[in-house]
Tab-separated table of C-alpha atoms and ligand atoms in Angstrom:
chain	number	residue	atom	x	y	z
A	24	MET	CA	-13.250	43.703	-101.387
A	25	THR	CA	-12.790	46.402	-99.214
A	26	SER	CA	-10.455	46.330	-96.185
A	27	THR	CA	-10.865	46.912	-92.793
A	28	PRO	CA	-9.924	50.177	-91.847
A	29	SER	CA	-6.555	50.373	-90.226
A	30	LEU	CA	-7.250	50.938	-86.259
A	31	SER	CA	-4.518	50.893	-84.322
A	32	ARG	CA	-4.779	47.796	-81.227
A	33	ARG	CA	-2.784	50.603	-79.077
A	34	ARG	CA	-5.413	52.964	-79.259
A	35	PHE	CA	-7.681	50.304	-77.952
A	36	LEU	CA	-6.082	50.644	-74.409
A	37	GLY	CA	-4.859	54.271	-74.590
A	38	ALA	CA	-8.229	55.611	-75.311
A	39	SER	CA	-10.193	53.421	-72.646
A	40	GLY	CA	-8.339	51.558	-70.688
A	41	ILE	CA	-6.088	53.260	-68.334
A	42	ALA	CA	-8.117	56.619	-67.557
A	43	LEU	CA	-9.709	55.912	-64.849
A	44	VAL	CA	-12.542	58.393	-63.991
A	45	GLY	CA	-14.305	58.474	-60.325
A	46	SER	CA	-17.376	58.264	-61.119
A	47	ILE	CA	-20.817	58.028	-59.559
A	48	LEU	CA	-23.654	55.594	-60.295
A	49	PRO	CA	-26.273	56.796	-62.888
A	50	ALA	CA	-29.608	56.339	-61.164
A	51	GLN	CA	-31.252	54.946	-64.489
A	52	TRP	CA	-29.089	51.902	-64.250
A	53	THR	CA	-30.091	50.865	-60.982
A	54	VAL	CA	-34.074	51.674	-60.773
A	55	ALA	CA	-37.100	51.581	-62.351
A	56	ALA	CA	-37.703	53.017	-65.713
A	57	SER	CA	-39.193	56.350	-66.244
A	58	GLY	CA	-39.982	58.849	-69.564
A	59	GLU	CA	-42.831	60.042	-71.993
A	60	THR	CA	-45.976	58.328	-71.247
A	61	ALA	CA	-48.931	58.887	-74.171
A	62	SER	CA	-52.605	59.225	-72.696
A	63	ASP	CA	-53.722	55.983	-73.280
A	64	SER	CA	-50.414	54.900	-71.431
A	65	PHE	CA	-48.461	53.876	-74.274
A	66	ARG	CA	-44.702	54.237	-73.321
A	67	VAL	CA	-43.283	56.037	-76.063
A	68	LEU	CA	-40.017	55.345	-77.787
A	69	ARG	CA	-38.825	57.785	-80.215
A	70	ALA	CA	-36.008	56.260	-82.655
A	71	ARG	CA	-33.519	59.483	-83.064
A	72	SER	CA	-30.160	60.846	-83.347
A	73	GLY	CA	-28.283	61.724	-80.247
A	74	GLU	CA	-24.734	62.344	-78.732
A	75	VAL	CA	-22.957	60.268	-75.909
A	76	LYS	CA	-19.962	60.675	-74.386
A	77	LEU	CA	-18.373	57.012	-75.244
A	78	ARG	CA	-14.867	58.049	-74.286
A	79	GLY	CA	-15.354	59.665	-70.823
A	80	PRO	CA	-16.607	62.990	-70.165
A	81	ASP	CA	-13.408	65.191	-71.065
A	82	GLN	CA	-13.855	63.983	-74.551
A	83	ALA	CA	-16.382	65.161	-77.418
A	84	ALA	CA	-19.428	63.043	-77.499
A	85	THR	CA	-20.335	60.538	-80.510
A	86	ALA	CA	-23.581	61.302	-82.742
A	87	ILE	CA	-25.539	57.605	-82.298
A	88	TRP	CA	-28.657	56.554	-83.139
A	89	GLY	CA	-30.736	55.283	-79.762
A	90	TYR	CA	-34.070	55.085	-78.636
A	91	ASP	CA	-35.153	58.378	-77.270
A	92	GLY	CA	-31.579	59.852	-78.308
A	93	THR	CA	-29.702	57.705	-75.524
A	94	VAL	CA	-27.485	54.514	-75.720
A	95	PRO	CA	-28.709	52.128	-74.270
A	96	GLY	CA	-32.328	53.255	-74.617
A	97	PRO	CA	-34.635	53.815	-71.838
A	98	LEU	CA	-34.623	50.961	-69.272
A	99	LEU	CA	-38.343	49.183	-69.812
A	100	ARG	CA	-39.243	47.292	-66.769
A	101	VAL	CA	-42.618	45.495	-66.114
A	102	LYS	CA	-43.916	42.738	-63.787
A	103	ARG	CA	-44.260	39.274	-65.106
A	104	GLY	CA	-47.249	38.517	-66.379
A	105	GLU	CA	-47.620	42.290	-67.245
A	106	GLU	CA	-48.020	44.007	-70.494
A	107	VAL	CA	-45.450	45.742	-72.544
A	108	LYS	CA	-47.304	48.823	-74.060
A	109	VAL	CA	-44.509	50.394	-76.037
A	110	ARG	CA	-45.200	53.097	-79.202
A	111	LEU	CA	-42.401	53.483	-81.841
A	112	ILE	CA	-41.903	56.631	-83.062
A	113	ASN	CA	-39.791	56.947	-85.836
A	114	GLU	CA	-37.406	60.359	-86.155
A	115	LEU	CA	-34.665	58.317	-88.105
A	116	SER	CA	-34.452	59.117	-91.624
A	117	GLU	CA	-34.854	55.661	-92.860
A	118	PRO	CA	-37.829	52.675	-91.645
A	119	THR	CA	-36.887	50.884	-88.370
A	120	ALA	CA	-38.929	48.504	-86.145
A	121	ILE	CA	-38.023	46.877	-82.776
A	122	HIS	CA	-37.264	43.387	-81.757
A	123	TRP	CA	-38.177	41.859	-78.496
A	124	HIS	CA	-35.315	39.524	-77.988
A	125	GLY	CA	-35.809	36.830	-76.247
A	126	LEU	CA	-39.725	37.390	-75.218
A	127	ARG	CA	-41.886	34.354	-76.155
A	128	LEU	CA	-44.236	36.719	-77.627
A	129	PRO	CA	-47.274	36.961	-80.284
A	130	ASN	CA	-45.441	36.793	-83.942
A	131	ALA	CA	-47.005	39.881	-84.936
A	132	MET	CA	-44.969	41.631	-82.037
A	133	ASP	CA	-41.803	40.142	-83.259
A	134	GLY	CA	-40.657	43.152	-85.112
A	135	VAL	CA	-38.536	41.697	-87.699
A	136	PRO	CA	-39.730	43.640	-91.349
A	137	HIS	CA	-41.486	42.155	-94.008
A	138	LEU	CA	-41.635	38.748	-91.782
A	139	THR	CA	-44.125	40.027	-89.077
A	140	GLN	CA	-44.691	43.489	-89.670
A	141	GLU	CA	-43.861	46.309	-92.133
A	142	PRO	CA	-40.832	48.423	-91.366
A	143	VAL	CA	-41.492	51.595	-90.141
A	144	ALA	CA	-41.487	54.281	-91.953
A	145	PRO	CA	-40.143	57.758	-91.113
A	146	GLY	CA	-42.326	59.911	-89.702
A	147	LYS	CA	-44.631	57.148	-88.363
A	148	SER	CA	-45.274	55.047	-85.361
A	149	PHE	CA	-45.906	51.288	-84.933
A	150	ASP	CA	-47.729	49.980	-81.562
A	151	TYR	CA	-46.187	46.983	-79.546
A	152	ARG	CA	-48.160	45.527	-77.075
A	153	PHE	CA	-47.699	42.122	-75.778
A	154	VAL	CA	-47.864	40.221	-72.060
A	155	ALA	CA	-44.319	39.704	-70.818
A	156	PRO	CA	-44.632	35.845	-69.765
A	157	ASP	CA	-41.143	35.279	-68.419
A	158	ALA	CA	-39.433	36.974	-65.839
A	159	GLY	CA	-35.733	37.813	-66.695
A	160	THR	CA	-32.938	40.200	-68.276
A	161	PHE	CA	-34.381	40.612	-72.079
A	162	TRP	CA	-33.359	43.344	-74.503
A	163	TYR	CA	-34.756	45.025	-77.351
A	164	HIS	CA	-33.084	46.236	-80.704
A	165	THR	CA	-34.066	47.395	-84.043
A	166	HIS	CA	-34.059	44.256	-86.551
A	167	PHE	CA	-33.778	46.470	-90.124
A	168	ARG	CA	-30.606	47.525	-91.584
A	169	SER	CA	-29.234	46.382	-88.561
A	170	SER	CA	-25.452	46.641	-88.669
A	171	GLY	CA	-25.532	50.172	-89.200
A	172	GLN	CA	-28.457	50.390	-86.906
A	173	LEU	CA	-27.499	48.387	-84.048
A	174	GLY	CA	-24.310	49.560	-84.556
A	175	ARG	CA	-25.278	53.325	-83.946
A	176	GLY	CA	-26.796	52.367	-80.997
A	177	LEU	CA	-30.272	51.485	-81.347
A	178	TYR	CA	-31.484	48.982	-78.530
A	179	GLY	CA	-32.333	48.942	-74.617
A	180	ALA	CA	-32.643	46.676	-71.940
A	181	LEU	CA	-35.903	44.776	-70.656
A	182	ILE	CA	-36.182	43.541	-67.107
A	183	VAL	CA	-38.825	41.436	-65.832
A	184	ASP	CA	-39.340	41.164	-62.596
A	185	GLU	CA	-40.113	38.043	-60.922
A	186	PRO	CA	-43.421	37.637	-58.532
A	187	GLU	CA	-40.474	37.346	-55.873
A	188	PRO	CA	-37.307	38.807	-56.786
A	189	MET	CA	-34.287	37.678	-55.084
A	190	ALA	CA	-32.956	39.748	-52.219
A	191	VAL	CA	-30.191	42.107	-53.203
A	192	ASP	CA	-28.681	45.253	-52.123
A	193	GLN	CA	-28.017	46.495	-55.725
A	194	ASP	CA	-29.673	45.138	-59.190
A	195	LEU	CA	-27.299	46.725	-61.604
A	196	LEU	CA	-27.434	46.745	-65.668
A	197	LEU	CA	-24.314	46.020	-67.328
A	198	VAL	CA	-24.791	46.260	-71.271
A	199	LEU	CA	-21.694	45.727	-72.904
A	200	ASP	CA	-20.871	47.245	-76.398
A	201	ASP	CA	-17.708	47.780	-79.051
A	202	TRP	CA	-17.938	50.982	-81.072
A	203	ARG	CA	-15.631	51.627	-84.061
A	204	LEU	CA	-14.657	55.239	-84.103
A	205	THR	CA	-12.362	57.191	-85.842
A	206	GLU	CA	-9.848	58.900	-84.540
A	207	ALA	CA	-12.018	61.991	-84.000
A	208	GLY	CA	-14.776	59.760	-82.033
A	209	ALA	CA	-17.281	59.477	-84.506
A	210	ILE	CA	-18.692	56.410	-85.312
A	211	HIS	CA	-16.835	54.697	-88.250
A	212	GLU	CA	-19.166	54.552	-91.515
A	213	SER	CA	-17.638	50.799	-92.685
A	214	PHE	CA	-20.982	49.486	-92.011
A	215	GLY	CA	-21.587	46.052	-93.810
A	216	ASN	CA	-18.297	45.960	-95.840
A	217	ALA	CA	-17.518	43.033	-97.356
A	218	HIS	CA	-14.201	42.095	-95.113
A	219	ASP	CA	-16.242	42.122	-91.995
A	220	ALA	CA	-19.309	40.382	-93.465
A	221	ALA	CA	-16.673	37.233	-94.586
A	222	HIS	CA	-14.630	37.245	-91.412
A	223	ALA	CA	-15.683	37.874	-87.943
A	224	GLY	CA	-17.875	40.977	-88.334
A	225	ARG	CA	-18.155	44.393	-87.388
A	226	LEU	CA	-15.671	44.648	-84.343
A	227	GLY	CA	-15.247	47.997	-82.688
A	228	GLN	CA	-11.965	49.252	-80.997
A	229	TYR	CA	-13.621	50.934	-77.995
A	230	LEU	CA	-15.342	48.759	-75.503
A	231	THR	CA	-17.548	50.325	-73.444
A	232	VAL	CA	-20.300	49.254	-70.068
A	233	ASN	CA	-23.561	51.601	-70.579
A	234	SER	CA	-21.871	53.358	-73.131
A	235	ARG	CA	-19.158	54.755	-70.470
A	236	ASP	CA	-15.762	54.842	-70.658
A	237	THR	CA	-15.092	53.403	-67.461
A	238	TRP	CA	-17.185	52.975	-64.441
A	239	ASP	CA	-17.075	52.853	-60.360
A	240	ILE	CA	-19.746	50.775	-59.130
A	241	PRO	CA	-20.164	52.018	-55.356
A	242	VAL	CA	-20.764	48.851	-53.097
A	243	ARG	CA	-20.238	48.231	-49.613
A	244	THR	CA	-18.619	44.952	-48.021
A	245	ASN	CA	-21.407	42.117	-47.472
A	246	GLU	CA	-23.404	43.574	-49.808
A	247	ARG	CA	-25.190	41.309	-52.731
A	248	LEU	CA	-25.263	42.398	-56.035
A	249	ARG	CA	-27.062	41.044	-59.326
A	250	LEU	CA	-25.431	42.021	-62.177
A	251	ARG	CA	-27.431	41.724	-65.459
A	252	LEU	CA	-24.900	41.384	-68.442
A	253	ILE	CA	-26.471	42.340	-71.811
A	254	ASN	CA	-23.931	41.927	-74.940
A	255	ALA	CA	-25.005	44.532	-77.657
A	256	ALA	CA	-22.163	44.586	-79.916
A	257	ASN	CA	-22.731	43.570	-83.536
A	258	ALA	CA	-20.202	40.502	-83.377
A	259	ARG	CA	-17.533	40.903	-80.706
A	260	VAL	CA	-17.665	37.828	-78.154
A	261	MET	CA	-16.990	39.576	-74.854
A	262	VAL	CA	-15.049	37.792	-72.037
A	263	LEU	CA	-15.973	39.261	-68.393
A	264	ARG	CA	-14.006	38.481	-65.554
A	265	LEU	CA	-14.595	39.888	-61.998
A	266	ASP	CA	-11.367	39.412	-59.765
A	267	ARG	CA	-11.131	38.784	-56.470
A	268	HIS	CA	-15.066	37.913	-56.142
A	269	GLN	CA	-16.597	34.688	-56.385
A	270	ALA	CA	-19.439	35.186	-59.101
A	271	LYS	CA	-22.556	32.822	-59.276
A	272	VAL	CA	-24.598	32.530	-62.621
A	273	ILE	CA	-28.324	32.545	-61.677
A	274	ALA	CA	-29.840	32.953	-65.021
A	275	ILE	CA	-28.482	32.838	-68.650
A	276	ASP	CA	-30.743	34.675	-71.631
A	277	GLY	CA	-33.496	35.474	-69.112
A	278	GLN	CA	-34.102	31.839	-67.554
A	279	PRO	CA	-33.461	31.386	-64.453
A	280	SER	CA	-30.495	28.693	-64.483
A	281	GLU	CA	-28.688	26.149	-61.634
A	282	LEU	CA	-26.766	27.970	-59.565
A	283	PHE	CA	-23.603	27.612	-60.450
A	284	GLU	CA	-19.625	29.639	-59.718
A	285	ALA	CA	-18.542	31.201	-63.038
A	286	ARG	CA	-15.241	29.382	-62.891
A	287	GLY	CA	-12.404	32.082	-62.356
A	288	GLY	CA	-14.954	34.576	-62.019
A	289	ARG	CA	-15.291	34.820	-66.120
A	290	VAL	CA	-17.989	34.194	-68.289
A	291	THR	CA	-18.714	34.688	-71.602
A	292	LEU	CA	-21.416	36.400	-73.581
A	293	GLY	CA	-21.564	35.867	-77.513
A	294	PRO	CA	-23.296	38.625	-79.509
A	295	GLY	CA	-27.495	38.783	-77.995
A	296	ALA	CA	-26.399	36.929	-74.876
A	297	ARG	CA	-27.536	38.003	-71.097
A	298	ILE	CA	-26.318	36.167	-67.868
A	299	ASP	CA	-27.172	37.651	-64.560
A	300	LEU	CA	-24.896	36.719	-61.462
A	301	LEU	CA	-24.799	37.173	-58.254
A	302	VAL	CA	-22.074	38.651	-56.501
A	303	ASP	CA	-20.982	38.664	-52.542
A	304	ALA	CA	-18.830	41.770	-52.006
A	305	THR	CA	-16.500	40.396	-49.476
A	306	LEU	CA	-13.921	42.648	-50.187
A	307	GLU	CA	-12.577	44.821	-47.104
A	308	ALA	CA	-13.687	48.899	-47.180
A	309	GLY	CA	-11.606	50.559	-49.300
A	310	ALA	CA	-10.984	48.208	-51.991
A	311	LYS	CA	-11.014	48.102	-55.700
A	312	ALA	CA	-11.981	45.126	-57.758
A	313	PRO	CA	-11.686	45.204	-61.817
A	314	LEU	CA	-14.176	44.251	-63.889
A	315	VAL	CA	-12.295	43.272	-67.234
A	316	ILE	CA	-13.426	42.236	-70.706
A	317	GLU	CA	-10.694	39.813	-72.119
A	318	TYR	CA	-9.906	40.423	-75.962
A	319	GLY	CA	-7.493	39.470	-78.065
A	320	ARG	CA	-4.809	36.329	-77.005
A	321	SER	CA	-3.891	37.968	-73.622
A	322	GLU	CA	-5.056	41.389	-73.956
A	323	GLU	CA	-7.598	42.831	-71.243
A	324	LEU	CA	-9.409	45.998	-70.500
A	325	VAL	CA	-10.866	47.560	-67.586
A	326	VAL	CA	-14.215	48.595	-68.445
A	327	ALA	CA	-15.675	48.951	-64.550
A	328	ARG	CA	-14.503	48.688	-60.785
A	329	LEU	CA	-16.203	47.498	-57.886
A	330	ALA	CA	-15.529	50.464	-55.483
A	331	TYR	CA	-15.878	49.744	-51.772
A	332	ALA	CA	-16.879	52.431	-49.534
A	333	GLU	CA	-14.628	53.289	-46.454
A	334	GLY	CA	-16.669	53.036	-43.255
A	335	GLU	CA	-19.165	50.420	-41.923
A	336	PRO	CA	-20.088	47.088	-43.666
A	337	ALA	CA	-23.200	47.173	-44.710
A	338	ARG	CA	-23.968	44.343	-42.323
A	339	SER	CA	-21.899	42.113	-40.051
A	340	ALA	CA	-21.346	38.959	-42.766
A	341	PRO	CA	-22.451	38.762	-46.346
A	342	LEU	CA	-26.022	36.794	-46.546
A	343	GLY	CA	-26.582	33.504	-46.872
A	344	GLU	CA	-26.759	30.877	-49.746
A	345	PRO	CA	-29.111	31.840	-52.535
A	346	LYS	CA	-32.201	30.255	-53.609
A	347	PRO	CA	-32.016	29.702	-57.411
A	348	LEU	CA	-34.929	32.180	-59.388
A	349	ALA	CA	-37.963	30.031	-60.008
A	350	ALA	CA	-38.710	28.711	-63.356
A	351	ASN	CA	-40.781	30.491	-65.925
A	352	PRO	CA	-43.652	28.597	-67.378
A	353	LEU	CA	-41.667	26.906	-70.478
A	354	PRO	CA	-42.702	24.179	-72.209
A	355	GLU	CA	-40.612	21.382	-70.611
A	356	ARG	CA	-41.693	18.610	-71.976
A	357	MET	CA	-40.003	17.213	-75.374
A	358	ASP	CA	-41.004	14.254	-76.947
A	359	PHE	CA	-37.857	13.108	-78.188
A	360	ALA	CA	-39.460	9.796	-80.333
A	361	GLY	CA	-41.763	12.064	-82.333
A	362	ALA	CA	-39.720	14.684	-82.713
A	363	PHE	CA	-38.914	16.984	-85.576
A	364	ARG	CA	-35.386	16.337	-86.979
A	365	LEU	CA	-32.920	18.578	-89.375
A	366	ASP	CA	-29.612	18.904	-90.177
A	367	VAL	CA	-28.762	22.754	-90.205
A	368	PRO	CA	-24.990	23.169	-91.100
A	369	LEU	CA	-23.574	26.852	-91.315
A	370	ASP	CA	-21.507	27.201	-93.857
A	371	GLY	CA	-19.138	29.812	-95.659
A	372	GLY	CA	-17.265	32.861	-94.581
A	373	ALA	CA	-13.958	33.315	-95.491
A	374	MET	CA	-11.014	30.458	-95.685
A	375	SER	CA	-14.298	28.167	-95.911
A	376	ALA	CA	-14.293	25.726	-98.712
A	377	ALA	CA	-17.821	26.654	-99.413
A	378	MET	CA	-16.392	29.897	-100.636
A	379	MET	CA	-13.077	28.973	-102.005
A	380	GLY	CA	-14.380	26.285	-103.480
A	381	GLY	CA	-16.573	28.092	-106.424
A	382	MET	CA	-13.821	30.703	-106.844
A	383	MET	CA	-10.930	28.325	-107.370
A	384	GLY	CA	-12.923	26.130	-109.665
A	385	GLY	CA	-11.520	22.761	-107.660
A	386	GLY	CA	-13.088	19.743	-108.187
A	387	THR	CA	-15.255	19.522	-105.115
A	388	GLY	CA	-15.947	22.933	-105.692
A	389	PRO	CA	-19.323	23.922	-107.215
A	390	ALA	CA	-21.357	20.504	-106.837
A	391	THR	CA	-21.241	20.818	-103.032
A	392	LYS	CA	-21.009	24.478	-102.373
A	393	PRO	CA	-24.341	25.590	-100.895
A	394	ARG	CA	-26.536	27.221	-103.007
A	395	GLY	CA	-26.655	31.328	-102.998
A	396	ILE	CA	-23.060	31.790	-101.629
A	397	ASP	CA	-21.584	34.408	-103.846
A	398	PRO	CA	-19.094	36.351	-102.655
A	399	ARG	CA	-19.008	39.207	-106.151
A	400	ALA	CA	-22.721	39.611	-104.702
A	401	GLY	CA	-21.906	39.922	-101.263
A	402	VAL	CA	-23.239	36.642	-99.900
A	403	PHE	CA	-20.515	35.306	-97.751
A	404	TRP	CA	-22.857	32.659	-95.670
A	405	ALA	CA	-25.964	29.814	-95.527
A	406	LEU	CA	-27.664	27.971	-93.369
A	407	SER	CA	-28.791	24.459	-94.531
A	408	GLY	CA	-27.351	24.857	-98.028
A	409	ARG	CA	-29.006	28.013	-98.702
A	410	SER	CA	-28.457	31.691	-98.095
A	411	SER	CA	-30.843	34.362	-97.119
A	412	THR	CA	-31.519	37.078	-94.976
A	413	GLY	CA	-34.796	36.178	-93.532
A	414	HIS	CA	-37.900	36.813	-95.518
A	415	GLY	CA	-37.643	35.790	-98.874
A	416	GLY	CA	-37.761	32.284	-99.767
A	417	PRO	CA	-39.645	29.241	-98.599
A	418	PRO	CA	-39.042	28.383	-94.872
A	419	LEU	CA	-36.362	26.303	-93.795
A	420	PHE	CA	-39.399	24.390	-92.257
A	421	GLN	CA	-43.039	23.901	-90.986
A	422	VAL	CA	-44.208	21.802	-87.982
A	423	LYS	CA	-47.417	21.789	-86.527
A	424	ARG	CA	-47.816	23.596	-82.851
A	425	GLY	CA	-46.621	21.698	-79.892
A	426	ARG	CA	-44.172	19.736	-81.869
A	427	THR	CA	-40.776	18.899	-80.141
A	428	VAL	CA	-37.856	20.174	-82.733
A	429	VAL	CA	-34.272	18.953	-82.721
A	430	LEU	CA	-31.984	21.041	-84.544
A	431	ASN	CA	-28.470	20.095	-85.455
A	432	LEU	CA	-26.005	22.915	-86.179
A	433	PRO	CA	-22.730	21.580	-87.442
A	434	ASN	CA	-19.945	24.525	-87.751
A	435	ARG	CA	-18.542	23.888	-90.916
A	436	THR	CA	-17.305	27.672	-90.924
A	437	ALA	CA	-13.498	28.758	-89.630
A	438	PHE	CA	-15.633	31.120	-87.466
A	439	PRO	CA	-17.843	30.907	-84.106
A	440	HIS	CA	-21.400	32.196	-84.824
A	441	ALA	CA	-24.100	32.887	-82.059
A	442	MET	CA	-27.155	31.077	-83.470
A	443	HIS	CA	-30.297	32.719	-82.363
A	444	VAL	CA	-33.860	31.460	-82.458
A	445	HIS	CA	-36.396	33.742	-82.097
A	446	GLY	CA	-40.244	33.229	-80.172
A	447	HIS	CA	-38.612	30.150	-78.198
A	448	HIS	CA	-35.929	29.342	-75.851
A	449	PHE	CA	-34.295	25.842	-76.551
A	450	ARG	CA	-32.522	23.207	-74.599
A	451	LEU	CA	-28.839	22.768	-75.703
A	452	LEU	CA	-28.434	18.774	-76.123
A	453	ASP	CA	-25.606	16.682	-75.093
A	454	ARG	CA	-23.289	15.047	-77.805
A	455	LEU	CA	-24.334	11.625	-77.238
A	456	ASP	CA	-27.735	11.317	-76.332
A	457	ASP	CA	-30.902	13.599	-76.088
A	458	GLY	CA	-30.038	14.790	-72.386
A	459	TRP	CA	-29.706	18.753	-72.000
A	460	LYS	CA	-27.722	21.191	-69.615
A	461	PRO	CA	-29.366	22.434	-66.638
A	462	TYR	CA	-30.191	25.631	-68.713
A	463	TRP	CA	-32.310	27.455	-71.535
A	464	LEU	CA	-30.627	29.647	-73.988
A	465	ASP	CA	-32.311	31.374	-76.722
A	466	THR	CA	-28.794	32.390	-78.443
A	467	VAL	CA	-26.353	29.621	-78.392
A	468	MET	CA	-22.461	30.002	-79.502
A	469	VAL	CA	-21.211	27.553	-81.616
A	470	GLU	CA	-17.525	27.045	-82.046
A	471	PRO	CA	-15.388	26.687	-85.236
A	472	ARG	CA	-15.649	22.752	-86.716
A	473	GLN	CA	-17.607	22.410	-83.270
A	474	GLY	CA	-21.757	21.706	-83.425
A	475	ALA	CA	-24.619	22.441	-81.257
A	476	ARG	CA	-27.423	20.479	-81.375
A	477	ILE	CA	-30.469	22.342	-79.762
A	478	ALA	CA	-34.360	21.345	-78.911
A	479	PHE	CA	-37.491	23.039	-78.112
A	480	VAL	CA	-41.358	22.889	-78.346
A	481	ALA	CA	-42.644	24.718	-81.390
A	482	ASP	CA	-45.457	26.275	-79.203
A	483	ASN	CA	-45.458	29.533	-80.626
A	484	PRO	CA	-47.641	29.890	-83.766
A	485	GLY	CA	-46.211	32.413	-86.364
A	486	LYS	CA	-42.773	32.849	-88.791
A	487	TRP	CA	-39.864	33.247	-86.808
A	488	LEU	CA	-36.169	33.649	-87.433
A	489	ILE	CA	-33.348	31.563	-86.888
A	490	HIS	CA	-30.278	33.624	-87.746
A	491	CYS	CA	-26.856	33.921	-86.562
A	492	HIS	CA	-26.664	37.060	-84.444
A	493	MET	CA	-23.100	38.634	-85.726
A	494	ILE	CA	-25.001	40.679	-87.607
A	495	GLU	CA	-23.152	40.749	-90.477
A	496	HIS	CA	-23.120	37.224	-91.118
A	497	MET	CA	-27.206	37.576	-90.571
A	498	GLU	CA	-27.157	40.322	-93.547
A	499	THR	CA	-24.625	38.121	-95.607
A	500	GLY	CA	-26.930	34.944	-95.791
A	501	MET	CA	-26.787	32.920	-92.224
A	502	THR	CA	-30.614	33.643	-91.920
A	503	ALA	CA	-33.465	31.824	-92.466
A	504	TRP	CA	-37.235	31.245	-90.776
A	505	PHE	CA	-39.344	28.658	-89.890
A	506	GLU	CA	-43.386	28.575	-89.375
A	507	VAL	CA	-45.202	27.207	-86.834
A	508	THR	CA	-48.819	26.261	-87.475
B	624	C2O	CU1	-31.420	40.127	-80.814
B	624	C2O	CU2	-33.324	38.293	-84.271
B	624	C2O	O1	-32.477	39.208	-82.709
B	625	CU	CU1	-22.005	33.779	-87.988
């Protein structure tokens, strides 16, 4: 195994924690999308290299890969029921594709190379065209050689507006990422190394919001804000906290939820997850409230601040109680009696019996070892006793369209996993019965030695991935696919 490049913990804070630079809100994070449109009205996205000043305006830029050379890529925005029409032009030196994370779209548009489409070769293009069925906060990203391509910045946000959007003064997009950089500020080339893959995945030491070192968000007293959070990191679980404000969760993974208070102003986003927060700006003129990411045992980093304007408040009092967002047309009715039920244990990784058993030749080793885990071949993880990277091999299961599917995901590893299902949103079931939490998810965090049970109506025909969204786990065994016929 190679080892993790040695990164000093102190640089983490020294580089991006303290130097707060006053900055204005970049317009592209607040309103409608813009950009190049082909004559047949496809929005053009060029996957190419670019440069971004991740470490602040006074530091050298970092070479990235991004859509239109930016990261996050251009904000795409449509209304629910409208068509998304995107022409991907690949200007990279390797193949790529775009996956539309969390969208319940036709299978041929899902953007999974070798499973739903051929990878788009350098110099070639591919047209994505589908109706956005649900309003909410979604994102798009590469699904090819993902450790390197996602890690270099090939992602962006897709916002689908409600027919009647919630009344807010500011609608803000906050895309969280962490970057593993060299001393000189270049992206560290250690993609896909065995140590990351067998442990928690690739963790970076620079945390950014919208690729900015820090960000002052100008607000006025008594404004209402909608914060759309997206965790675009390869593997880092982001714990985000807003101090001195009440933050209400209004949507999770793109789907409206019951309104509830984020305890302690704190939300947790696994890789791939989104949370929409409603925040009333209740502090006095001139106040500053930090938005921090908590990491490690008790460390935290200020990544942005709500910076209150001096002068008059926006209105004399905060707005009244908000109404929850209207639900999207998801298949609500589950048939638990007739459900297809499957155990899908998560296995492998450093410190696991599955991996050590074989290596130490212990009595219970090979007999209970999931097929496929082979550290020497760079395969560290398994789903349901099999290791795959997504398209080879038989499906995990096949069901007829309309069948309710209940998956039990016991995590027998020493690491958390962010399990993501393509093409469907699911319910998180209670421990003891088939009751569920009052929200939908497309990615669920399963803690070590814990489990999760999820249920969904398999109403979308085609071949769909289920995988860990910690990219280095996905690429070393923790992936499978299922088919809805
Ligand atoms: Cu963000 Cu396979 O997905
Ligand atoms: Cu994982």
